[in-house]
mmCIF file of C-alpha atoms in Angstrom:
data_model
loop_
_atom_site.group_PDB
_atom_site.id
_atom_site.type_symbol
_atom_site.label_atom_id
_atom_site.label_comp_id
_atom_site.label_asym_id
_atom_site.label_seq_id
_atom_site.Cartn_x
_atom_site.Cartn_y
_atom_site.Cartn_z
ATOM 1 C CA UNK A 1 9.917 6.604 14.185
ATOM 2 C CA UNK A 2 11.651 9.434 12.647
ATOM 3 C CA UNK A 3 11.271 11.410 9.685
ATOM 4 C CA UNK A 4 14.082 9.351 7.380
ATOM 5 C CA UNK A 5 12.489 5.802 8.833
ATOM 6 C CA UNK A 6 8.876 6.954 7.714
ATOM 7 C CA UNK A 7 10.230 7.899 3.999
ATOM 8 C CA UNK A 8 11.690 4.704 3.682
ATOM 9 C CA UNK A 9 9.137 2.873 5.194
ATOM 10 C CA UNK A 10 6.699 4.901 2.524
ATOM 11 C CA UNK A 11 9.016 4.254 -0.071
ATOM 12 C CA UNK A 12 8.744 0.250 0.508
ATOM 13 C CA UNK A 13 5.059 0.396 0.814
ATOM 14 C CA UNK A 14 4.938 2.163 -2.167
ATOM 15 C CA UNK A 15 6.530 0.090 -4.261
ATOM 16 C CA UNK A 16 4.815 -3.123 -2.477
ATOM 17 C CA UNK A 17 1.564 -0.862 -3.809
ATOM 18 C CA UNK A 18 2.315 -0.943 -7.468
ATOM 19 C CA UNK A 19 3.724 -4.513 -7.399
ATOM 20 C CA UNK A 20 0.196 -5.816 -5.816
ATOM 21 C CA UNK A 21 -1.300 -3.580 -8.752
ATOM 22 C CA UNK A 22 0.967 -5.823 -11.363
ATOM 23 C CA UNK A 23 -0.023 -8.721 -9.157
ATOM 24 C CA UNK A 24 -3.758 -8.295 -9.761
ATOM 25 C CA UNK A 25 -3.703 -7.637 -13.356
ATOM 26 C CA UNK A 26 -2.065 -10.992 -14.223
ATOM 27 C CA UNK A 27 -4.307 -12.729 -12.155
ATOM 28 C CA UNK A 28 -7.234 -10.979 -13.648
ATOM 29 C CA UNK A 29 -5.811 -11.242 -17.032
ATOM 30 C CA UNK A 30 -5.061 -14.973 -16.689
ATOM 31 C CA UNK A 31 -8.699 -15.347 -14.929
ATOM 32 C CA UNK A 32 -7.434 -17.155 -11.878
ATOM 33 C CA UNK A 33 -8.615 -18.147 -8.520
ATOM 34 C CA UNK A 34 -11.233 -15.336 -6.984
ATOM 35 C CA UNK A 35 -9.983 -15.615 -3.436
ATOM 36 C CA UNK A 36 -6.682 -15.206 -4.369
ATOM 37 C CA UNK A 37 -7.839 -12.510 -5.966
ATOM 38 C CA UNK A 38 -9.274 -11.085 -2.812
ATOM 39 C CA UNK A 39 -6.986 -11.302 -0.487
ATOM 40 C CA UNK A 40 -4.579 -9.583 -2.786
ATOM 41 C CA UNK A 41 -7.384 -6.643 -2.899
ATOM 42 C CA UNK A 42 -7.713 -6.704 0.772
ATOM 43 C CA UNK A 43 -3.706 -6.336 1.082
ATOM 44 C CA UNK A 44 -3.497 -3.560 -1.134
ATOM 45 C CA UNK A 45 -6.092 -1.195 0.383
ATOM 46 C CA UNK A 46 -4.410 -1.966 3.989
ATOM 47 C CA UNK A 47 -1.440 -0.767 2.147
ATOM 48 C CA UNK A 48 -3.151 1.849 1.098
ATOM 49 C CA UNK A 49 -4.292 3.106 4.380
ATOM 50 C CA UNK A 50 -0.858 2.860 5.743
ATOM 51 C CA UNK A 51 0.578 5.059 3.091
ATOM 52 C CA UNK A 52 -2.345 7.336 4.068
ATOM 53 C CA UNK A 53 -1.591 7.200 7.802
ATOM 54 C CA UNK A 54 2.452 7.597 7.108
ATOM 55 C CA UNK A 55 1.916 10.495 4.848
ATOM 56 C CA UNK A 56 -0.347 12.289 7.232
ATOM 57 C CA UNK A 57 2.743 11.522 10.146
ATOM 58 C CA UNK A 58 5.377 13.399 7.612
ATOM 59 C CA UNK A 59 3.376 16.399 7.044
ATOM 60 C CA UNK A 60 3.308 19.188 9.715
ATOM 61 C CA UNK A 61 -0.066 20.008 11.006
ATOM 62 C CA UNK A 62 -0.082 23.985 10.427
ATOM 63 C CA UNK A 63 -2.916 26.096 12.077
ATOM 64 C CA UNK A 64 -4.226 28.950 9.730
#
């Protein structure tokens, strides 16, 4: 994958990111079903970790 695929591919994680955060706040809000609930929590932090792991990829490793 090269540099331009990983941004985008960051880019749409990202934004999948913050829509799972709007997605869990209305279901908290609302007080609806736990394992939905879960599952959406689960999502995000493997979401997380991929930004993580995507963001590492884009940076240079520099020796000091």
């Amino acid at each position: 994958m090269n540099d331009a695929m990983a941004a985008a591919r960051l880019q749409t994680l990202r934004i999948e990111h913050r829509d799972l955060d709007a997605a869990i706040a209305s279901l908290v809000a609302q007080g609806g079903d736990q394992l939905q609930l879960a599952r959406l929590k689960k999502r995000k932090l493997r979401l997380r970790d991929e930004i993580a792991a995507l963001e590492d990829s884009l940076i240079p490793d520099i020796i000091a």
